[in-house]
Coordinates of C-alpha atoms in Angstrom, one line a residue:
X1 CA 10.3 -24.9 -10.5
X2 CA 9.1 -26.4 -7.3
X3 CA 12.5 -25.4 -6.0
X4 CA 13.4 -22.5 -4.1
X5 CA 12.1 -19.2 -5.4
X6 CA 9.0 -21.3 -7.1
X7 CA 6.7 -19.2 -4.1
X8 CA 7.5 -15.7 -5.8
X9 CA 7.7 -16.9 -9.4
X10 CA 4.1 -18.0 -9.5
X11 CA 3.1 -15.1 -6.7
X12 CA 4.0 -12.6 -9.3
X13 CA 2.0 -14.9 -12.0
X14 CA -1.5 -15.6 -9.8
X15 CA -1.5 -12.1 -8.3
X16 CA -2.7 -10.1 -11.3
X17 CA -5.4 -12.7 -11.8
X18 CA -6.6 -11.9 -8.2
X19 CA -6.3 -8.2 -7.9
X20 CA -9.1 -7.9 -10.0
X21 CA -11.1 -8.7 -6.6
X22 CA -10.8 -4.8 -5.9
X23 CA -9.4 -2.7 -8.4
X24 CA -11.6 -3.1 -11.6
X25 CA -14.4 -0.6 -12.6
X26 CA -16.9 -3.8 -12.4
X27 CA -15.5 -4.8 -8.7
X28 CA -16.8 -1.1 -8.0
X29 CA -19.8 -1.2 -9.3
X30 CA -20.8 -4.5 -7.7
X31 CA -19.9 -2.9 -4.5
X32 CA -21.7 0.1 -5.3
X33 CA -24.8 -2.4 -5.3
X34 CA -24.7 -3.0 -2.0
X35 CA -24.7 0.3 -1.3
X36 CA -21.1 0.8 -0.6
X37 CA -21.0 4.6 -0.9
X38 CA -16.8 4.5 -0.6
X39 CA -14.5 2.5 -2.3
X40 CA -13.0 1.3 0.7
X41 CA -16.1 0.0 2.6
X42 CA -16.1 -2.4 -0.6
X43 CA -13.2 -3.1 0.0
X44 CA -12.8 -4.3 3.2
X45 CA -16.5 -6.2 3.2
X46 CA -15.3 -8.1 -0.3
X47 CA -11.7 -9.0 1.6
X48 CA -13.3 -9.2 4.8
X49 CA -16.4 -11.5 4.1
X50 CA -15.3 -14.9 3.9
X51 CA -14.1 -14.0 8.0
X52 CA -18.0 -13.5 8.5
X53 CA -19.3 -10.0 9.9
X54 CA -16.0 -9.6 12.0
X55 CA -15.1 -6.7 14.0
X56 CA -12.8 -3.6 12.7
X57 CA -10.2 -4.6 15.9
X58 CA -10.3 -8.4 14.0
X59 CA -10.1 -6.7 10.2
X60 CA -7.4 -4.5 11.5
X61 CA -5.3 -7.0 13.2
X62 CA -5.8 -9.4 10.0
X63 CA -5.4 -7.2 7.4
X64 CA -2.2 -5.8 9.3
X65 CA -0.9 -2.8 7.3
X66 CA -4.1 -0.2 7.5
X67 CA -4.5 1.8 10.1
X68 CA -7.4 0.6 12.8
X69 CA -9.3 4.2 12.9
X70 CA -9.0 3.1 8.7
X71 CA -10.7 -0.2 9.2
X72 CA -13.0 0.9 11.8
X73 CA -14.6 3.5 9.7
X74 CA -15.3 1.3 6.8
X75 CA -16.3 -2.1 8.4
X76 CA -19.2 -1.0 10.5
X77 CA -20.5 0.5 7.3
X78 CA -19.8 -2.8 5.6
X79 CA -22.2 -5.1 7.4
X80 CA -24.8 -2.4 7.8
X81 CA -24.8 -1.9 3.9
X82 CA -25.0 -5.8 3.4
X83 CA -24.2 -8.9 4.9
X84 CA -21.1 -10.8 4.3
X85 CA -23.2 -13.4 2.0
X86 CA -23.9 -10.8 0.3
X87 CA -20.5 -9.1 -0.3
X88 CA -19.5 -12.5 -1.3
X89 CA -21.6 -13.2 -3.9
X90 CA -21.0 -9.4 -5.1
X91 CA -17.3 -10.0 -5.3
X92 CA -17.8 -12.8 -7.5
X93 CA -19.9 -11.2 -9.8
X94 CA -17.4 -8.7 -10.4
X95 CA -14.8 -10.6 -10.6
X96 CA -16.8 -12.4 -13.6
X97 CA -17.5 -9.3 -15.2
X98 CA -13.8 -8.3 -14.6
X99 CA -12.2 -11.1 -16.3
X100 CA -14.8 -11.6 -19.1
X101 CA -13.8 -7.8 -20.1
X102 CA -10.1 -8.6 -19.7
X103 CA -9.8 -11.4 -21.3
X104 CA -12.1 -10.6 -24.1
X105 CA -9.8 -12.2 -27.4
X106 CA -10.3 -8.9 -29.1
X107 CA -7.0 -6.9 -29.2
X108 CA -7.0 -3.5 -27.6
X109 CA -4.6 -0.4 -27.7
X110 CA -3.5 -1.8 -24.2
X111 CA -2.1 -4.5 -25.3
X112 CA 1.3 -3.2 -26.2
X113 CA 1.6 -5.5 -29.7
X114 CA 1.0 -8.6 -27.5
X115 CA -1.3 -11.2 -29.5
X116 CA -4.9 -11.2 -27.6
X117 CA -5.6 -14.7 -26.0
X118 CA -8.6 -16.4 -27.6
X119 CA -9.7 -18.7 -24.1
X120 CA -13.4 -19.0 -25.8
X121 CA -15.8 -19.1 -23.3
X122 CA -14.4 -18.3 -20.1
X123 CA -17.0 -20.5 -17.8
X124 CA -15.7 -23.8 -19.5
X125 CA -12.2 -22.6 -21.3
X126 CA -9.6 -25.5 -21.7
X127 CA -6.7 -23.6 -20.8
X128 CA -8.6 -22.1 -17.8
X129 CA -9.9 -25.4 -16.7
X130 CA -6.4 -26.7 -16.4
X131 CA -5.0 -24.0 -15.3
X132 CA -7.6 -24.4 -12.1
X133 CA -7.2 -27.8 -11.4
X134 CA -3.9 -27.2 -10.9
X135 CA -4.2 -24.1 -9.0
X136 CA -6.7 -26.2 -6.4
X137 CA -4.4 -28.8 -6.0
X138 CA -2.1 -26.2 -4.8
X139 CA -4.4 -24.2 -2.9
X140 CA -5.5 -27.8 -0.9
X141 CA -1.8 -28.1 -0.1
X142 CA -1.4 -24.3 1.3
X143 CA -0.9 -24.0 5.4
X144 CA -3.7 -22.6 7.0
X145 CA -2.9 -23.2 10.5
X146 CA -2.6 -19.8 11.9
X147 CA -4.0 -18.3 8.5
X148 CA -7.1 -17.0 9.4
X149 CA -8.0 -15.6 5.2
X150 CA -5.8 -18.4 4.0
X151 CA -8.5 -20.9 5.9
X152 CA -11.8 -18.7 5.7
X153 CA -11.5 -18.4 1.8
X154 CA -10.5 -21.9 1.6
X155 CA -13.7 -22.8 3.4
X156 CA -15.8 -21.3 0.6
X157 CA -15.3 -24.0 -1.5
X158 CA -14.7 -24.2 -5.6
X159 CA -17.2 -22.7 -7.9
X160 CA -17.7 -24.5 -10.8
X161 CA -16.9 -22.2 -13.7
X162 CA -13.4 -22.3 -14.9
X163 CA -12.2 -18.5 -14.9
X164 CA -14.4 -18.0 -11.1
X165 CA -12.2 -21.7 -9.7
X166 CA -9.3 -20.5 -11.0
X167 CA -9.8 -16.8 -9.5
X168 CA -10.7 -18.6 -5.9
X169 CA -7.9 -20.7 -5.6
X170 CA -5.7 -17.6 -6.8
X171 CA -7.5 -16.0 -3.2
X172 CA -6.0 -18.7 -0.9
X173 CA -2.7 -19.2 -1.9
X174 CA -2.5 -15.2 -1.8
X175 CA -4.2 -15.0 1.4
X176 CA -2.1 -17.8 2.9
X177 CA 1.1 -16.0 1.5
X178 CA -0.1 -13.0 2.9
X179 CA -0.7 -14.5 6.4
X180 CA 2.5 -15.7 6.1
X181 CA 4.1 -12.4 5.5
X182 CA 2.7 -10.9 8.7
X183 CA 3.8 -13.9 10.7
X184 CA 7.4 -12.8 8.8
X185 CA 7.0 -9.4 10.1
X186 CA 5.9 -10.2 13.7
X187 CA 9.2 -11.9 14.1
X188 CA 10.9 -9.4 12.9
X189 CA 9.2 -7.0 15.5
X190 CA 7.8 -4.8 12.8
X191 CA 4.5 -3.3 13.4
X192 CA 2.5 -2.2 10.6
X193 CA 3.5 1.3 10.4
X194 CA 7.2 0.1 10.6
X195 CA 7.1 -2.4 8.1
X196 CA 5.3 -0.1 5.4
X197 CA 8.2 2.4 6.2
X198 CA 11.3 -0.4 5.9
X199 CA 9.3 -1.6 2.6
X200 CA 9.1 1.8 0.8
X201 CA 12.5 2.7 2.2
X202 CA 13.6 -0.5 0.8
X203 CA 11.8 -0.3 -2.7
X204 CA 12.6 3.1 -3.2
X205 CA 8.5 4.0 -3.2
X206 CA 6.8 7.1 -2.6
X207 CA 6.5 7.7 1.2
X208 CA 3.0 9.6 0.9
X209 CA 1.3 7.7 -1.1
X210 CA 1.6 4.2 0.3
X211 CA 1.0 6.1 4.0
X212 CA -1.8 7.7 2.5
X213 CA -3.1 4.6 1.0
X214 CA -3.1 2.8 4.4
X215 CA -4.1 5.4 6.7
X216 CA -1.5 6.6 8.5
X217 CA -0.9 9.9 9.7
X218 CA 2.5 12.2 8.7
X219 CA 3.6 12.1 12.6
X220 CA 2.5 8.7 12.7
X221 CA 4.7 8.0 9.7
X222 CA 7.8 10.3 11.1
X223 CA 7.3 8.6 14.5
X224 CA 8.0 5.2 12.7
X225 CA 10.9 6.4 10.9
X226 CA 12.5 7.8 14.5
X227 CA 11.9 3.8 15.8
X228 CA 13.5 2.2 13.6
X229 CA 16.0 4.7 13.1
X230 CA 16.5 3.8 17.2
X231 CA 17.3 0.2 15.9
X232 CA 19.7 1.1 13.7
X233 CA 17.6 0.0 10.5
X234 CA 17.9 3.5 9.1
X235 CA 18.9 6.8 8.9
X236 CA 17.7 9.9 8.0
X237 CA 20.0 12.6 5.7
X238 CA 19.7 15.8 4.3
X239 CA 17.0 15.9 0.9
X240 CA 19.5 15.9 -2.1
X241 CA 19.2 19.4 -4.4
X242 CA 17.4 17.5 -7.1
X243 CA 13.7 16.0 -6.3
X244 CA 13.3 12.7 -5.4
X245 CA 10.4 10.2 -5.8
X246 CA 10.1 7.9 -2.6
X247 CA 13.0 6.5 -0.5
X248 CA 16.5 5.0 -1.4
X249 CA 18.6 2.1 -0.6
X250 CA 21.7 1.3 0.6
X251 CA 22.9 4.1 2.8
X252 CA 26.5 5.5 1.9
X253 CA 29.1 5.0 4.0
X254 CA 30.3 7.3 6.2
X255 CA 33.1 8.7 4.5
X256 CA 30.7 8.9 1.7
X257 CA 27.9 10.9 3.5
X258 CA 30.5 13.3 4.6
X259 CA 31.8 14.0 0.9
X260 CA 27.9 14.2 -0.1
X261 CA 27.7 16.6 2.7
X262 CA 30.5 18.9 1.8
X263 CA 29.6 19.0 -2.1
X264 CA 26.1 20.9 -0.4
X265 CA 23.9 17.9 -0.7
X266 CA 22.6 19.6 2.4
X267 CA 20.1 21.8 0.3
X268 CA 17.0 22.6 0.7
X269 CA 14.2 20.5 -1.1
X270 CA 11.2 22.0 -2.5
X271 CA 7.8 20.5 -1.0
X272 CA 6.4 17.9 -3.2
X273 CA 2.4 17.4 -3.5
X274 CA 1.0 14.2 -3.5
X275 CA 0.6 12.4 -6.8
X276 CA -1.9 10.1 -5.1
X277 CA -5.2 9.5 -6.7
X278 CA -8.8 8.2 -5.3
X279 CA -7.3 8.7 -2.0
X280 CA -8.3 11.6 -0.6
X281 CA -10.5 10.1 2.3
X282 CA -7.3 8.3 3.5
X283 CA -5.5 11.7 3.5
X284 CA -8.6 12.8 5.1
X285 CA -8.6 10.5 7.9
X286 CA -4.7 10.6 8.4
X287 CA -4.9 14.1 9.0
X288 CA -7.8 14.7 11.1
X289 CA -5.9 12.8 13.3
X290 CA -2.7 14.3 13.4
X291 CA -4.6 17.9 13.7
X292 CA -5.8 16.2 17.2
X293 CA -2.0 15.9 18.2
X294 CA -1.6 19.6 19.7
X295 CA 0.6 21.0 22.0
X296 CA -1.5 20.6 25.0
X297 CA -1.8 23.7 25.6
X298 CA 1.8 24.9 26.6
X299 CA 1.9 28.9 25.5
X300 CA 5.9 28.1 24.8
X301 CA 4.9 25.5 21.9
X302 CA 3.3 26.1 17.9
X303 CA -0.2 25.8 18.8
X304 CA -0.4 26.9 22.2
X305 CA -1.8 30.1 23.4
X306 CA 0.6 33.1 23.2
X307 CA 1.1 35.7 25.8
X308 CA -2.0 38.3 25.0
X309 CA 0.8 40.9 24.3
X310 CA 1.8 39.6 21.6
X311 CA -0.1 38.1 18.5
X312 CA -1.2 34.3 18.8
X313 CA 0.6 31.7 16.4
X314 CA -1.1 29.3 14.2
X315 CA 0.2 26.4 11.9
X316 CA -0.9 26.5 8.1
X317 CA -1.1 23.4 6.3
X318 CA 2.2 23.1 4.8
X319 CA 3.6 23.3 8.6
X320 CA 5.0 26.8 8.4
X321 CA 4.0 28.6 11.6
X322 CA 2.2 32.3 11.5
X323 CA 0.4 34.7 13.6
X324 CA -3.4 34.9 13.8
X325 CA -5.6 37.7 13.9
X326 CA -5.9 37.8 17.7
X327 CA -9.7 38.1 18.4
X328 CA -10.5 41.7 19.8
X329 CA -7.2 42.5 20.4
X330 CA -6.2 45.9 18.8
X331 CA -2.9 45.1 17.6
X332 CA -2.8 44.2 13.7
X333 CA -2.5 40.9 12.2
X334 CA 0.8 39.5 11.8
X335 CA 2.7 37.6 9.3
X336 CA 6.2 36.3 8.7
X337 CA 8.5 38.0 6.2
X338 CA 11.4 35.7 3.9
X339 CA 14.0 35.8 7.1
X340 CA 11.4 34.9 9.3
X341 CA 11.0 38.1 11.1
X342 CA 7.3 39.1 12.3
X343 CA 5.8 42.1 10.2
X344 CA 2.3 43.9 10.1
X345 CA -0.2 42.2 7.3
X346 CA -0.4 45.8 5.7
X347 CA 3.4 45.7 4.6
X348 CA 4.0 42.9 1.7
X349 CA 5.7 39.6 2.6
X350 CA 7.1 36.5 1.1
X351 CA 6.4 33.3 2.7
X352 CA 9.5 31.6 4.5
X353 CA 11.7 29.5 3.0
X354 CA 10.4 25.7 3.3
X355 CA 11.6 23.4 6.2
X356 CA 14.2 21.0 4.9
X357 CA 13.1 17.6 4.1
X358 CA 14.9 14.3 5.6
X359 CA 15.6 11.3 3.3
X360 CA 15.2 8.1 4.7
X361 CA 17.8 5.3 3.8
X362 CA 18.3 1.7 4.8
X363 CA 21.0 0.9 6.8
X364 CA 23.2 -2.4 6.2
X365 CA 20.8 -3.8 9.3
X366 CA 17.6 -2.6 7.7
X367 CA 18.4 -4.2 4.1
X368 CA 19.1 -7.2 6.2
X369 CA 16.1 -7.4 7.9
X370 CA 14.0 -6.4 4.5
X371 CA 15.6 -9.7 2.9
X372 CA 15.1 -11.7 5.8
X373 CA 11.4 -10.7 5.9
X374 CA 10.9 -11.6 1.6
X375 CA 13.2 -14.9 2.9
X376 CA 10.8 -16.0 5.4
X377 CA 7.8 -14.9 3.5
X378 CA 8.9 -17.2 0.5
X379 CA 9.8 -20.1 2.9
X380 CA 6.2 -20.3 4.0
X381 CA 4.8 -20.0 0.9
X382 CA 6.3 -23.2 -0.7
X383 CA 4.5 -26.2 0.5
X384 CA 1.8 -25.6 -2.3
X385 CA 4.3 -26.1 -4.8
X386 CA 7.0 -29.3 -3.4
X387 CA 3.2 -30.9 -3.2
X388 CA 2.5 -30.0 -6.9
X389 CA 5.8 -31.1 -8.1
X390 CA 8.1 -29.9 -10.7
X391 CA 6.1 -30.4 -13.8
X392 CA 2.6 -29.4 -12.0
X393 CA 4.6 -26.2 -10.8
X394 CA 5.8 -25.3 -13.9
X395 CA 2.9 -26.0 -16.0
X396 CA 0.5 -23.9 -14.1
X397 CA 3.5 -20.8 -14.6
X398 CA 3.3 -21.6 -18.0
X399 CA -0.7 -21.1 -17.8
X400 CA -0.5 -18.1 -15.6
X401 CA 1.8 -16.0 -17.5
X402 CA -0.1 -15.1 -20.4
X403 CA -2.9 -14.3 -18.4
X404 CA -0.9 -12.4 -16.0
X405 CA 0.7 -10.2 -19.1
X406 CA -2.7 -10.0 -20.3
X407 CA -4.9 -8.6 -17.5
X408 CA -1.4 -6.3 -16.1
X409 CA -1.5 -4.6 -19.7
X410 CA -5.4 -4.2 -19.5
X411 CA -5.8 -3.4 -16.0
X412 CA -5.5 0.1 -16.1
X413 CA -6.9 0.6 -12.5
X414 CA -4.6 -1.5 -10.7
X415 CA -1.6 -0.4 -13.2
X416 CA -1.4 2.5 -11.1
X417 CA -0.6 1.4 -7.5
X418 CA 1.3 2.1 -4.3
X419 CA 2.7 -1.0 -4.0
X420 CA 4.3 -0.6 -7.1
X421 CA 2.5 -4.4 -9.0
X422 CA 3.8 -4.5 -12.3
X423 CA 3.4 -8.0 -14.1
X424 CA 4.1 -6.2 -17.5
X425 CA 7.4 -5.2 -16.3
X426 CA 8.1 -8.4 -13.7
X427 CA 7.4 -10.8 -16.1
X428 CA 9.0 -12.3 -19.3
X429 CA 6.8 -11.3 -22.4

């Protein structure tokens, strides 16, 4: 297994183990502790730490995919609530508490008819204890030149119980992956709100929830799409008549879109709400920004002011555009009828039909580049395993797995996520 395609085997195996950094009711409450009032102030101090009390612009830049105004109101917070010593040590009691309660050998309705693991005591487990050794040896072998989390968690050093080793060498070769994947998506020339848009275009994931979960704005999104749309990556098309969840891949051919076109694929889509959860101040912070984008004042734009003859225009939140009650002026309030036409408030009217949505689709280029970014990503990640060799390789996926299986069937938290993590699924039961 120390082959090609050994880096993403044993990614999707030592992932699940690590996620429980963040997204586990006891990762929460240790960061609660501290003080963190927000779940994403623990967040980024527990990720950030082992980097010292760093800057937002250094976070930002590190952590690569959340928006700065994101990071910058978060890690200030961070260091003010606790030092990173002390986010450290929080993250590692949470991550105990985490895996004690996940791995507990009692069965639970989670576990989908899979026989519970009986590790014993998790601090000086067997299976865990190998499973670590192993792990370190790979984690000592994983670059860290130009892998500023790969090296900072590295530097930590190993603690000495079995399930906490194990976890911390699970944190630097995901960290050194990680840092690998943005040097991947540097040379691609993908910035961060580019390559979230390629990736969900390219795994077919919902659009607002992953740029809700990072931060970004809806124009900052849209703006993203029209760049790499400008490099030929994708395109945009008409929403089909039937709802759909997230992007698709590939785009039709030509011939194709035009029979799509002229069968009325053209139709209008119904506005979809969010299905995102616990995310409300990243839809917060998105938004207040793009509210701050106006129209600069031009009276010939949606926003600007209106000649005082007729009544001023306003945009409501779904984007539609309306007249306001003009201030002292004794004309009546307006509103906009089904067709679109202008009406006094005192007469009924029905709100206008909804702006038609654009689907965004890879393009033979952009599922190029996609693959080329996962190629490169898995490239870099392999040096950990050539050093551990074929049987080392494969023994520690032989370890992981259960565990893996285990904590993705019991980890309800993080069984619900953006990035669409599913070791259940992924993996072989």
């Amino acid at each position: 297994m120390s082959g090609s395609g050994a880096a993403r085997r044993l990614w999707l195996r030592y992932e699940p183990y690590h996620a429980v950094t963040y997204f586990t009711p006891e990762s929460k409450a240790a960061a609660k502790e501290l003080g963190c009032a927000r779940h994403w102030t623990g967040y980024f101090g527990m990720r950030a730490a082992p980097l010292g009390a760093a800057p937002p612009e250094v976070v930002a830049a590190t952590f690569y995919s959340f928006h700065p105004d994101m990071v910058a109101r978060a890690v200030p917070t961070a260091w003010r609530d606790a030092a990173p010593a002390d986010f450290l040590a929080a993250r590692l009691r949470g991550v105990d508490g985490a895996l004690r309660r996940l791995l507990d050998p009692a069965p639970t309705d989670l576990d989908g008819g899979r026989a519970a693991l009986d590790l014993g005591d998790l601090a000086t487990s067997g299976h865990l204890a190998e499973a670590a050794d192993l792990a370190w040896a790979a984690a000592e072998a994983a670059p860290v030149a130009g892998r500023p989390l790969a090296a900072a968690n590295r530097a930590l050093g190993r603690p000495r119980e079995a399930h906490l080793a194990l976890w911390q060498a699970t944190a630097v070769l995901r960290e050194s992956r990680g840092d690998g994947h943005v040097a991947a998506l540097v040379a691609a020339d993908l910035d961060p709100c580019e390559a979230l848009v390629l990736f969900a275009a390219d795994r077919a994931l919902d659009p607002t929830r992953l740029r809700l979960a990072r931060g970004w704005s809806a124009r900052e999104w849209a703006e993203a799409e029209e760049r790499l749309a400008e490099r030929g990556l994708l395109e945009h098309e008409p929403a089909e008549t039937e709802p759909v969840t997230g992007y698709a891949r590939p785009a039709a051919e030509p011939a194709e879109r035009e029979q799509e076109r002229e069968r009325g694929t053209g139709e209008q889509e119904g506005e979809a709400g969010s299905r995102e959860q616990g995310t409300g101040e990243q839809e917060g912070e998105a938004e207040s920004r793009e509210r701050g984008t106006g129209s600069g004042g031009d009276p010939n734009r949606l926003g600007g002011r209106a000649d005082p003859a007729e009544p001023a225009w306003q945009v409501d939140s779904a984007g539609r555009a309306t007249p306001a009650e003009p201030a002292g002026h004794p004309e009546p309030a307006w509103q906009v009828d089904r067709t679109g036409r202008a009406t006094p408030a005192d007469r009924p009217a029905s709100p206008p039909p909804p702006t038609p949505e654009r689907q965004v689709v890879l393009t033979t280029a952009g599922i190029a580049l996609r693959e080329q970014v996962e190629r490169v990503t898995d490239a870099v990640a392999e040096r950990p395993w050539r050093v551990l060799g074929v049987a080392g390789t494969t023994r520690l996926s032989d370890l992981l797995t259960p565990l893996a299986l285990t904590i993705g069937a019991r980890n309800e938290v993080m069984r619900d996520n953006p990035m669409a993590i599913d070791p259940v699924r992924d993996l072989p039961g």
